[in-house]
Short mmCIF file of C-alpha atoms and ligand atoms in Angstrom, two decimals:
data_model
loop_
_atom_site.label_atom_id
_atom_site.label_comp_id
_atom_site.label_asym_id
_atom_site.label_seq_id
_atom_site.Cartn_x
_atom_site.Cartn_y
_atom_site.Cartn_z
CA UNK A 1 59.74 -46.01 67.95
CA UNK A 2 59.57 -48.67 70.86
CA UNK A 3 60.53 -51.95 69.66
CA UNK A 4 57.58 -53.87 69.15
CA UNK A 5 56.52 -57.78 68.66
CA UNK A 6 53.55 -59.24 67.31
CA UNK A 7 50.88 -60.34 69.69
CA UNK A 8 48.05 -63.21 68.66
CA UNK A 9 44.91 -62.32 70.41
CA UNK A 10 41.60 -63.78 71.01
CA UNK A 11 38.38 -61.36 71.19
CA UNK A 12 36.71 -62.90 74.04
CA UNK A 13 33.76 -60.89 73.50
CA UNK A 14 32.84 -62.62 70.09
CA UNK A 15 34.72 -66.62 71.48
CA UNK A 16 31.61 -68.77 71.81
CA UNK A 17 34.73 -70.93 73.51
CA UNK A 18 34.55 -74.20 71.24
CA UNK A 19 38.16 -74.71 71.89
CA UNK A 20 38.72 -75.79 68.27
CA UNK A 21 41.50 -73.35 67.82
CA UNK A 22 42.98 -75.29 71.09
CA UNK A 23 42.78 -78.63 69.06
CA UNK A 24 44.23 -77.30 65.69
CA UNK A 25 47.06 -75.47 67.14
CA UNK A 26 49.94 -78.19 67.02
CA UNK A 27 52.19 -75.71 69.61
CA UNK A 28 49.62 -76.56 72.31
CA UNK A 29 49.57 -72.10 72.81
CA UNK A 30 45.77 -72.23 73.38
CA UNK A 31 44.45 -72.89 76.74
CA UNK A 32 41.07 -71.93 78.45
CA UNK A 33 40.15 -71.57 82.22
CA UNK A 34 36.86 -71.85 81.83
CA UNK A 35 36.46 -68.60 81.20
CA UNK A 36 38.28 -67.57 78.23
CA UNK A 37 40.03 -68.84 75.25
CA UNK A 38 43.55 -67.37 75.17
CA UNK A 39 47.01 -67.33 73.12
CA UNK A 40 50.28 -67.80 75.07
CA UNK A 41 52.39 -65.87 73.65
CA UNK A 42 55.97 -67.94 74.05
CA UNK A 43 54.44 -70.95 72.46
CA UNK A 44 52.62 -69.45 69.34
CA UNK A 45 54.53 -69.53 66.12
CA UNK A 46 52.14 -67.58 64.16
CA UNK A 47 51.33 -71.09 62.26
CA UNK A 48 47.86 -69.46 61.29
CA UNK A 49 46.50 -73.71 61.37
CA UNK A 50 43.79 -71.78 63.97
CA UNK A 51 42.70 -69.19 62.13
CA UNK A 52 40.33 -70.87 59.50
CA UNK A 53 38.69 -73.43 61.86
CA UNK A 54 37.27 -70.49 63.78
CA UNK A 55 33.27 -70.32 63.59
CA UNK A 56 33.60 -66.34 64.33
CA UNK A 57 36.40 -65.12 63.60
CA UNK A 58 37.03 -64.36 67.67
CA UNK A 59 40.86 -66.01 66.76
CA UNK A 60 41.84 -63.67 64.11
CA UNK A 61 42.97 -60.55 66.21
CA UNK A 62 46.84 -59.00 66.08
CA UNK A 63 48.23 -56.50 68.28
CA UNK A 64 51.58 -54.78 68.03
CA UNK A 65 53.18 -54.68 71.61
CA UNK A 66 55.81 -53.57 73.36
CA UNK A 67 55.47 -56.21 75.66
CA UNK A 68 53.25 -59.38 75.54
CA UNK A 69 49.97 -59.68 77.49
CA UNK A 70 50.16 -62.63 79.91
CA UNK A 71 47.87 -65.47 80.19
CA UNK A 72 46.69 -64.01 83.33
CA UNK A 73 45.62 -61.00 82.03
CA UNK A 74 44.08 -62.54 79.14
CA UNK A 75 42.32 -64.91 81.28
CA UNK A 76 40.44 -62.20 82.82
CA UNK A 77 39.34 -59.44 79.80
CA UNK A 78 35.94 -59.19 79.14
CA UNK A 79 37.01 -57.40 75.91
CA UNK A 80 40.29 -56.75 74.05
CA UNK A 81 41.89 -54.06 75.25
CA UNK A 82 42.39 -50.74 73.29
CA UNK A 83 44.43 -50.60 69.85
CA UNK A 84 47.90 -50.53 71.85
CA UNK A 85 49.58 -50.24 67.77
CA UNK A 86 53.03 -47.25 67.98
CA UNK A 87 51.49 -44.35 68.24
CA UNK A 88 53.13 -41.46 65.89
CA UNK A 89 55.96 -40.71 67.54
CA UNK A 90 57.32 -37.31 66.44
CA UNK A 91 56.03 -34.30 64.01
CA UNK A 92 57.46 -35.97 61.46
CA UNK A 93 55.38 -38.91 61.58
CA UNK A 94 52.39 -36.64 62.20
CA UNK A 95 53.37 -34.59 59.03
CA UNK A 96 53.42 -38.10 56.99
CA UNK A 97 50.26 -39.08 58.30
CA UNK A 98 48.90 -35.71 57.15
CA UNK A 99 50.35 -36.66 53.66
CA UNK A 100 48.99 -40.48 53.48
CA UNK A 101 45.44 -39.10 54.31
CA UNK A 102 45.36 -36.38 51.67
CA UNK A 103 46.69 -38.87 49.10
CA UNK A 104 43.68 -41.29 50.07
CA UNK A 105 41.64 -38.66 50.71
CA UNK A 106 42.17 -38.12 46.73
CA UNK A 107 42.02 -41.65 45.93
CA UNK A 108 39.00 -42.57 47.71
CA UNK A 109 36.75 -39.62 46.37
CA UNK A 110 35.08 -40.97 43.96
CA UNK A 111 33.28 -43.15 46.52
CA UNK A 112 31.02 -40.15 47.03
CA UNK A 113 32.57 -38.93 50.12
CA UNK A 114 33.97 -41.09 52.76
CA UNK A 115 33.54 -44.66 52.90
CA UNK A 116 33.25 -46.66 56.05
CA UNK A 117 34.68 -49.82 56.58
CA UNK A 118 32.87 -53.45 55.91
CA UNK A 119 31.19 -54.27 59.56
CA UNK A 120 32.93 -57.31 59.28
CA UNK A 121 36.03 -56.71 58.10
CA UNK A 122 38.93 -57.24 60.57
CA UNK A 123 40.57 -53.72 62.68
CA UNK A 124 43.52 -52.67 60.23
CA UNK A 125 46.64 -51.65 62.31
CA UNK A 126 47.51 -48.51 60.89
CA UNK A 127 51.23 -45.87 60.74
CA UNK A 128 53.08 -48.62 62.67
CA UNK A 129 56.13 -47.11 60.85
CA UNK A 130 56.96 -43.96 59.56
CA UNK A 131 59.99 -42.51 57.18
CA UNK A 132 61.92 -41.85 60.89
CA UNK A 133 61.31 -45.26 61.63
CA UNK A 134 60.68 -47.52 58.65
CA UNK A 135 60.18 -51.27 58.51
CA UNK A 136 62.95 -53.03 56.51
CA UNK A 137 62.50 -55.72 54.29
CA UNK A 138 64.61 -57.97 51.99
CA UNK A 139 63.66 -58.63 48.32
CA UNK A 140 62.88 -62.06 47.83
CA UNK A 141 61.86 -62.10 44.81
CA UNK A 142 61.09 -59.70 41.61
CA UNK A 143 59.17 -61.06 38.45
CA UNK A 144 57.81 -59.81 35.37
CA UNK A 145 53.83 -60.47 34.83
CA UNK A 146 53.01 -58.98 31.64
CA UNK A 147 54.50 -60.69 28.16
CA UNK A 148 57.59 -60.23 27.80
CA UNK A 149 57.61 -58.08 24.18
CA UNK A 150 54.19 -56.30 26.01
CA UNK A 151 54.77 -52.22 26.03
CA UNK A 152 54.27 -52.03 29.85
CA UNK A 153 56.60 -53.83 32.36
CA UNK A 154 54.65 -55.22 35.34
CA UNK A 155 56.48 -56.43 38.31
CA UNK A 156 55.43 -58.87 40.88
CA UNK A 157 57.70 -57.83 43.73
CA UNK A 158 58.01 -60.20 47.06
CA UNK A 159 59.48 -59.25 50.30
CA UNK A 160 60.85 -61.12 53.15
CA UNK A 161 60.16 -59.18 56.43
CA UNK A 162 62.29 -61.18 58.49
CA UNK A 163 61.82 -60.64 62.20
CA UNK A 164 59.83 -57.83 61.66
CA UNK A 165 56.09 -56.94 62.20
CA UNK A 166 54.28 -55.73 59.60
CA UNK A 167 50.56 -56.89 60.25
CA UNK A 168 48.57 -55.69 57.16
CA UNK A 169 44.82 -56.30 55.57
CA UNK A 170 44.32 -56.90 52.23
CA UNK A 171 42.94 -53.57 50.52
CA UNK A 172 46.01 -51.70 52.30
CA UNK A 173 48.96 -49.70 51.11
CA UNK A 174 52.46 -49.26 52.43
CA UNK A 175 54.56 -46.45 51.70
CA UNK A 176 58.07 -46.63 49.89
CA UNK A 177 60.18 -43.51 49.42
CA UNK A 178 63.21 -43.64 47.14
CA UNK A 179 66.70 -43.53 48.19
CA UNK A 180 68.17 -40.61 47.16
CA UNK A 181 67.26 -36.86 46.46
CA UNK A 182 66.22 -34.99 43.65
CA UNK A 183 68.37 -32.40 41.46
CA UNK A 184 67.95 -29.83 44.40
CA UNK A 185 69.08 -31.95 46.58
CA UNK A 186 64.80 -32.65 48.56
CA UNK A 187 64.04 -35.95 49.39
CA UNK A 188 62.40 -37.88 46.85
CA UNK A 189 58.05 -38.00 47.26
CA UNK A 190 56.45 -40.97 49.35
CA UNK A 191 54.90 -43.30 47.14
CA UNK A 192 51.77 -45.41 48.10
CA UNK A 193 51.36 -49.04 46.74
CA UNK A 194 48.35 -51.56 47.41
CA UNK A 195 49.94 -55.17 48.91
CA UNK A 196 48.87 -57.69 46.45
CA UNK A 197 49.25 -60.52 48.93
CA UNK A 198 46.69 -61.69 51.97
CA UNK A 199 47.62 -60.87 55.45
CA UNK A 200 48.89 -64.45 56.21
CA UNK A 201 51.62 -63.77 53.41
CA UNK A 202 52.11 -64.40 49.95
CA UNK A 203 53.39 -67.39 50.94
CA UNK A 204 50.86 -68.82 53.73
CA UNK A 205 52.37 -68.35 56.80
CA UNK A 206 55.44 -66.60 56.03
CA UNK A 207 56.29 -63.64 56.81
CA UNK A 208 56.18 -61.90 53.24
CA UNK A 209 54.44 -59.34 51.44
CA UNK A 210 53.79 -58.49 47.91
CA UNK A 211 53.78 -55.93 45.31
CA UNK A 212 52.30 -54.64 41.85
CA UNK A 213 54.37 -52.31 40.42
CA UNK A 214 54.48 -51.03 36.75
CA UNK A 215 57.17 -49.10 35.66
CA UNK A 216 56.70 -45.57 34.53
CA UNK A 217 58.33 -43.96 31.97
CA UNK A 218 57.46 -40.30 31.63
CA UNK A 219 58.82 -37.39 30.98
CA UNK A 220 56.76 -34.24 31.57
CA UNK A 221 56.36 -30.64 29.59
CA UNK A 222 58.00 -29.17 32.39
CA UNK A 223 60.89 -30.89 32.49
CA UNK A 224 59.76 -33.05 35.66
CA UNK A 225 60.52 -37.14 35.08
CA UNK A 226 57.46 -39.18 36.48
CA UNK A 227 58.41 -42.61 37.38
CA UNK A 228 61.48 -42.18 40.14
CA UNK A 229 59.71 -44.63 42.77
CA UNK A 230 58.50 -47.02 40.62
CA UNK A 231 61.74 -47.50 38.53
CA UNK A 232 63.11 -47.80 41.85
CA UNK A 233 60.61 -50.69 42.61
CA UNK A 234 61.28 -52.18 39.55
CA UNK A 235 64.89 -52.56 39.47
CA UNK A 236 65.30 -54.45 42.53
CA UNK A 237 67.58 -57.83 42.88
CA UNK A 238 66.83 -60.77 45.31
CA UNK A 239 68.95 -59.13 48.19
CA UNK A 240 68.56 -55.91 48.30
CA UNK A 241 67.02 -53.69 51.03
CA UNK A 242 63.94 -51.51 51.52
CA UNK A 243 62.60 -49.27 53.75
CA UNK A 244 58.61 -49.79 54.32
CA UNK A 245 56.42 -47.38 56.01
CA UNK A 246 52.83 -47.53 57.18
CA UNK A 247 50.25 -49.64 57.03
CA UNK A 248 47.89 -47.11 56.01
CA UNK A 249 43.93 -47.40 55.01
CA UNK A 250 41.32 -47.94 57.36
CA UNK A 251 38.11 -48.78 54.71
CA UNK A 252 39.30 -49.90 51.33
CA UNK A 253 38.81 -53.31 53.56
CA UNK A 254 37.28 -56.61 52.66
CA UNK A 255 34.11 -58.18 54.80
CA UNK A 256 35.46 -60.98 55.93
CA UNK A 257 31.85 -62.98 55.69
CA UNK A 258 31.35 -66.06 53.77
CA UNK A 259 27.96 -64.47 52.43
CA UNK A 260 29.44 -60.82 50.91
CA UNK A 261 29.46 -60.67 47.34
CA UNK A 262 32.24 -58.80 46.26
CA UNK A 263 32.09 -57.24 42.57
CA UNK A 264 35.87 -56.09 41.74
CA UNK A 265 36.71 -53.56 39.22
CA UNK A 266 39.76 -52.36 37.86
CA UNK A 267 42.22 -51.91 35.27
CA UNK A 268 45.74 -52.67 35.15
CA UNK A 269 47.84 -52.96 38.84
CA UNK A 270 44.16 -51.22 40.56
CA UNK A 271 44.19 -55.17 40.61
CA UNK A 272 46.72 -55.61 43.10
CA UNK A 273 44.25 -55.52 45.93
CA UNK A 274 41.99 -57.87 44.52
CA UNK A 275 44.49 -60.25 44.21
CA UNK A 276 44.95 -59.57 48.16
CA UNK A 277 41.17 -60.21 48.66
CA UNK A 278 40.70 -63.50 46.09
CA UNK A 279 43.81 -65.42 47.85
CA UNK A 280 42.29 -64.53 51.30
CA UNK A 281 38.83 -66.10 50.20
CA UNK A 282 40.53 -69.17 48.46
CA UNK A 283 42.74 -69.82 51.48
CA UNK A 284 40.11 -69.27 54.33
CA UNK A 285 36.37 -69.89 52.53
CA UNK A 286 37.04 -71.32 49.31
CA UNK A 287 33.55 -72.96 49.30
CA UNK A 288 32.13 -69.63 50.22
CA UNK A 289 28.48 -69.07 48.95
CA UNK A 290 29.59 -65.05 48.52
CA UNK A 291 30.20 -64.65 44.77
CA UNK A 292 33.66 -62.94 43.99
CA UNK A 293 32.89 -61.35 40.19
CA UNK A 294 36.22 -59.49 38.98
CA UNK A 295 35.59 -56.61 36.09
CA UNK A 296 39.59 -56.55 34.73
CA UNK A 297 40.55 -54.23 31.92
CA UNK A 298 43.88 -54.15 30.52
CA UNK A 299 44.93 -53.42 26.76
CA UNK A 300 45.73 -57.15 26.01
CA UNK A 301 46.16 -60.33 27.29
CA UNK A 302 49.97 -60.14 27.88
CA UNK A 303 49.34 -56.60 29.78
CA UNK A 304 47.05 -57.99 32.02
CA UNK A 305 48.67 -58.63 35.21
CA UNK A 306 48.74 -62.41 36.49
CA UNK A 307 46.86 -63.23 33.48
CA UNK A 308 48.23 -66.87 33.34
CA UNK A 309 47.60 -67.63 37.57
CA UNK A 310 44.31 -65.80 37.00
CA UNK A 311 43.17 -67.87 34.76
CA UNK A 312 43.93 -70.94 36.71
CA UNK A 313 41.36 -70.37 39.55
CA UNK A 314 38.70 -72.31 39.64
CA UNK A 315 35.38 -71.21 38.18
CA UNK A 316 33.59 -71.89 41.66
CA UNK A 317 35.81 -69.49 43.40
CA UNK A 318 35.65 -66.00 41.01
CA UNK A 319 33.99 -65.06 37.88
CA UNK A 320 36.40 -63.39 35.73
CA UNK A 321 35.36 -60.88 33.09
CA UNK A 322 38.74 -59.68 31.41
CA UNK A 323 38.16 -56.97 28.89
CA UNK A 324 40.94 -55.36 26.35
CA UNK A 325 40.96 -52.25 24.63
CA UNK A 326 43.85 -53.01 22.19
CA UNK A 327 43.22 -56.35 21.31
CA UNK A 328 44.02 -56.56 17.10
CA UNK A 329 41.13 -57.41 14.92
CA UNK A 330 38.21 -56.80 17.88
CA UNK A 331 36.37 -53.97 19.09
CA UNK A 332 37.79 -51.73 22.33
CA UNK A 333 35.90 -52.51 25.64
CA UNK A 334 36.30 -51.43 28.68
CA UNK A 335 35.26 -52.69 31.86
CA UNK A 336 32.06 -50.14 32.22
CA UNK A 337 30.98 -51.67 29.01
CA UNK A 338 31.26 -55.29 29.98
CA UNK A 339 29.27 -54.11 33.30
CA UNK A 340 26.56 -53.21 30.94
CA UNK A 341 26.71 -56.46 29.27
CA UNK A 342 26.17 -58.15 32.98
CA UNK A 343 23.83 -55.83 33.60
CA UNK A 344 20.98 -58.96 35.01
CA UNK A 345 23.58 -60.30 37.02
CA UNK A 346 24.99 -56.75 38.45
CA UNK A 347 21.44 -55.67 39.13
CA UNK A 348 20.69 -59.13 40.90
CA UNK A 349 23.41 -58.96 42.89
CA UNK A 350 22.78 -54.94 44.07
CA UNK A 351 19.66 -55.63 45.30
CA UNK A 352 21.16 -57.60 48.11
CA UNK A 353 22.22 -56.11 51.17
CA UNK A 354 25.57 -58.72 50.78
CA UNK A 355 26.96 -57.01 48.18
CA UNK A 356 30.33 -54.87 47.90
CA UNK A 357 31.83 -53.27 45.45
CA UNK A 358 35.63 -51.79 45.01
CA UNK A 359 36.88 -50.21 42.34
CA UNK A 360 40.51 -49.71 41.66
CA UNK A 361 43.10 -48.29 38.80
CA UNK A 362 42.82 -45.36 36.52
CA UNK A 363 40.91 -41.81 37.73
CA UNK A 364 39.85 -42.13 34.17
CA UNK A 365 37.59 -45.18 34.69
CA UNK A 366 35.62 -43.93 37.55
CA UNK A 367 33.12 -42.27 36.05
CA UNK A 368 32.38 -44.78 32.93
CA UNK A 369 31.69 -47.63 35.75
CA UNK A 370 29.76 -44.68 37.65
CA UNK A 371 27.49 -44.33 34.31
CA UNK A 372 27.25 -48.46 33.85
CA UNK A 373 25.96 -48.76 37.64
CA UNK A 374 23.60 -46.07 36.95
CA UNK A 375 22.52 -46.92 33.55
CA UNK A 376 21.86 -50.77 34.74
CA UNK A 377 19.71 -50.01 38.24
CA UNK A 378 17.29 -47.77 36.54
CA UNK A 379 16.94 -50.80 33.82
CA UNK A 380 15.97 -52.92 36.72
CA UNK A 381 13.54 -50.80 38.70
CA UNK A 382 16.59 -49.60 41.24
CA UNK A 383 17.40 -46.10 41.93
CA UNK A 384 21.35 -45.82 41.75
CA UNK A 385 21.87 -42.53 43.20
CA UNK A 386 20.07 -43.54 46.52
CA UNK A 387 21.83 -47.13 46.38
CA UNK A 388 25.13 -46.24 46.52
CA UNK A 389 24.67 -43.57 49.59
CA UNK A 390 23.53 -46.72 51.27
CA UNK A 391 26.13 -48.79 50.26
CA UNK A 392 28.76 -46.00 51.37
CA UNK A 393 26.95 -45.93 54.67
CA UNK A 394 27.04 -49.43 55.45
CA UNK A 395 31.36 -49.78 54.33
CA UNK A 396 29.96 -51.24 50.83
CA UNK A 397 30.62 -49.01 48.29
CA UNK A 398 34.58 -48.02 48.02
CA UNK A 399 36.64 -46.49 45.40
CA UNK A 400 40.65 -46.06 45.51
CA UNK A 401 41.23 -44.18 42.03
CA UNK A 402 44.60 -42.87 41.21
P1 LIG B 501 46.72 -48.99 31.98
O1 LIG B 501 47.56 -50.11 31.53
O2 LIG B 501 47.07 -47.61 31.55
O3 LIG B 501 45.21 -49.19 31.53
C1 LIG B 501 44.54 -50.38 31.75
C2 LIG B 501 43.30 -50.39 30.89
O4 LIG B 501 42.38 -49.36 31.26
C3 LIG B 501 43.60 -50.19 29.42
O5 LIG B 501 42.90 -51.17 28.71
C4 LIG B 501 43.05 -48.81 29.15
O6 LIG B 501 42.59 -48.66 27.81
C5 LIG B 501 41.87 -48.80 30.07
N1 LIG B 501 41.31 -47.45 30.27
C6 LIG B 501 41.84 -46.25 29.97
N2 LIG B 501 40.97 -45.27 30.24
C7 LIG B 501 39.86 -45.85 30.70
C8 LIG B 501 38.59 -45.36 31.13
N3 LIG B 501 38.30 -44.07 31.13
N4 LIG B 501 37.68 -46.25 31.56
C9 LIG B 501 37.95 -47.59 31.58
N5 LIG B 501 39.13 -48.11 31.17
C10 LIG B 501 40.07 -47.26 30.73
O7 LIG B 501 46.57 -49.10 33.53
P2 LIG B 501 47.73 -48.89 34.60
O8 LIG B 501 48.78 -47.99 34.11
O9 LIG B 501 48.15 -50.22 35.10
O10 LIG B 501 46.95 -48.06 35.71
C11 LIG B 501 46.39 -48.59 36.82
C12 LIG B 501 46.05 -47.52 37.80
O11 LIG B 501 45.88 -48.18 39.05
C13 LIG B 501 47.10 -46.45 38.00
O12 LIG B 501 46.49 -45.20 38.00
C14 LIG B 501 47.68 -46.78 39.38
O13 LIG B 501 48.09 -45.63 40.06
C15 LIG B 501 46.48 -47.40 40.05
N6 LIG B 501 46.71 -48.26 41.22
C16 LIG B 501 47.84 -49.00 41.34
C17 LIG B 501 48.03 -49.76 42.51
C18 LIG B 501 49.30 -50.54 42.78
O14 LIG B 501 49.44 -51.04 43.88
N7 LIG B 501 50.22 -50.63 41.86
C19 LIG B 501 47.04 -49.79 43.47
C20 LIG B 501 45.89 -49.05 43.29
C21 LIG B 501 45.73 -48.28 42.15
P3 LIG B 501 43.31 -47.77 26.68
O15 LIG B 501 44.59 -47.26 27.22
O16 LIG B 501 43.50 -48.71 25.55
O17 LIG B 501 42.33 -46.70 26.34
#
């Protein structure tokens, strides 16, 4: 693969050409001509202080480059110019992308076939690197976010990128495949795993990403030990070295309008990208007038993952509705059946046209939050089945189920 930089772009089809990006950036790498708005590429640091001031989101546009656009030819587009991210280079990296879209094929099913993208959700760069040519990062970090004596060990994994490119949208996945082969001597499975941070970084404006990985323990019938990539994940020490590929996902997306309502669901790390999509609204719209409304489910408190940081946002941003199954001395409940107990605000909120739902975590789960959705539209006059095929149309609906 060509070696590629990071280009900051301005759509100068949507730039009503306000110029406040010009006065936030404190690099002076925005200039217009009169005619457009545009990004010089040796002055911009990727500082991001542009990004939120924008009134339409024109500013927030990434290309990955072999070499920069000039201010020239920026100066005279009418539009952006094509997706110019790697194309797959080789079989191999066809092959892969055969294998990513099967897997999400799988994963996104239960959305009732495919899902389309929010309208407004920002272009996701997708298979900028394959296993041929991964991305490597450094660990920066790797902590545990369930209690310490809980049964299942949930890591919060964060890694530097260094000089490298890796734009990606919350609601994406990156591949990892384990060093190492198995006991016939194949290469170990690609393994898919949500970023849990927002596409400035998990530390704004740094060039980091982040994980949720729980380690699995599981030996099967047959002899087969489930577990070898996340064990892998797990085990990693500030320092060490990883091989990335992808981005991949092009609809498990988030709108990136102030008015969507976004109802979450999931259980376990199916929260990971919902962490992605809560720090991108707090950062960019905290005041939004969208409502964010999280269904969580985990077993307890100390297995729910970020259960302490969750619980410190404020009340104005999300509406958090953390259910446990295993909780001593008080009845199971699941997130379908806390759904039901919402079931005035759900309805409410499906009868607008703002409204998007995700649902992430267990296969299991699916069709229990399936039955809820059903069960509350026809107890408020709405016809579910006919709902959600509109949703799905309009990039509302989506479902990533593993
Ligand atoms: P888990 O700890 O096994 O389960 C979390 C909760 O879900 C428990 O309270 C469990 O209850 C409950 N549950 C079990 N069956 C259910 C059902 N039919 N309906 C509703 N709730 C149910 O969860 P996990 O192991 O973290 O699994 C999360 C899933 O998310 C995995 O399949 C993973 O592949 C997927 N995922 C992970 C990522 C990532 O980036 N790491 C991204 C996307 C998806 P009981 O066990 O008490 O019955």
């Amino acid at each position: 693969m060509p070696d590629l930089v990071r280009q900051h772009l301005i759509d100068p089809e949507i730039c009503i050409r306000c110029e406040t990006c010009a006065e936030m950036c404190t690099r002076d790498a925005i200039s217009y001509d009169g005619v457009n708005v545009v990004v010089d590429f040796n002055k911009c640091t990727y500082s991001m202080d542009c990004i939120a001031p924008c009134p339409t989101g024109a500013i927030d546009n990434w290309v990955m480059v072999e070499k920069p656009y000039s201010l020239e030819q920026q100066f005279d587009w009418d539009e952006l110019p094509a997706d110019v991210g790697a194309e797959p280079a080789d079989d191999e990296a066809e092959a892969m992308e055969d294998e990513v879209s099967k897997m999400l094929e799988v994963a996104h099913a239960g959305a009732g076939g495919a899902s389309r993208r929010p309208v407004t959700s920002s272009q996701p760069r997708v298979n900028l690197y394959t296993r041929a040519s991964p991305v490597v990062a450094e660990v920066q970090g790797n902590y545990r976010i369930t209690d310490a004596d809980a049964e299942s060990d949930v890591r919060h994994i964060i890694l530097d990128l260094g000089g490298n490119a890796l734009p990606v949208l919350e609601g994406q996945s990156l591949g990892v495949v384990p060093p190492g082969a198995d006991g016939q001597g194949r290469k170990h499975h690609m393994r898919l795993y949500s970023v849990c941070s927002p596409r400035d970084g998990e530390r704004p404006n740094h060039n980091n990403i982040a994980f949720t990985v729980k380690r699995v323990v599981e030996q099967r019938d047959d002899g087969v030990f489930r577990g070898i990539a996340s064990n892998y994940m797990c085990d990693l020490s500030r320092g060490d070295r990883i091989e990335l590929t992808g981005p991949y996902g092009n609809t498990f997306l988030m709108p990136d309008n102030p008015e969507a309502n976004i109802i979450m669901v999931c259980t376990g790390t199916g929260s990971a990208p919902f962490r992605a999509m809560t720090e991108r609204r707090r950062r960019t719209m905290p005041n939004a007038p969208g409502k964010l409304l999280l269904f969580f489910g985990a077993r307890t408190p100390g297995e729910l993952p970020y259960f302490g940081p969750l619980m410190k946002l404020p009340d104005s941003l999300i509406q958090r509705e953390l259910v446990f199954s295993r909780e001593p001395g008080r009845p199971k409940e699941y997130v379908q059946d806390r759904i039901h107990k919402c079931s005035d605000q759900v309805a409410a909120l499906l009868e607008s046209g703002q409204t998007h739902i995700y649902v992430c975590g267990l296969k299991g789960m699916e069709e229990g939050v399936e039955t809820a959705l059903e069960e509350v539209c026809s107890g408020h006059g709405l016809d579910w089945r006919a709902l959600r095929n509109v949703m799905r149309d309009e990039g509302r609906l989506h479902v990533e189920t593993y």
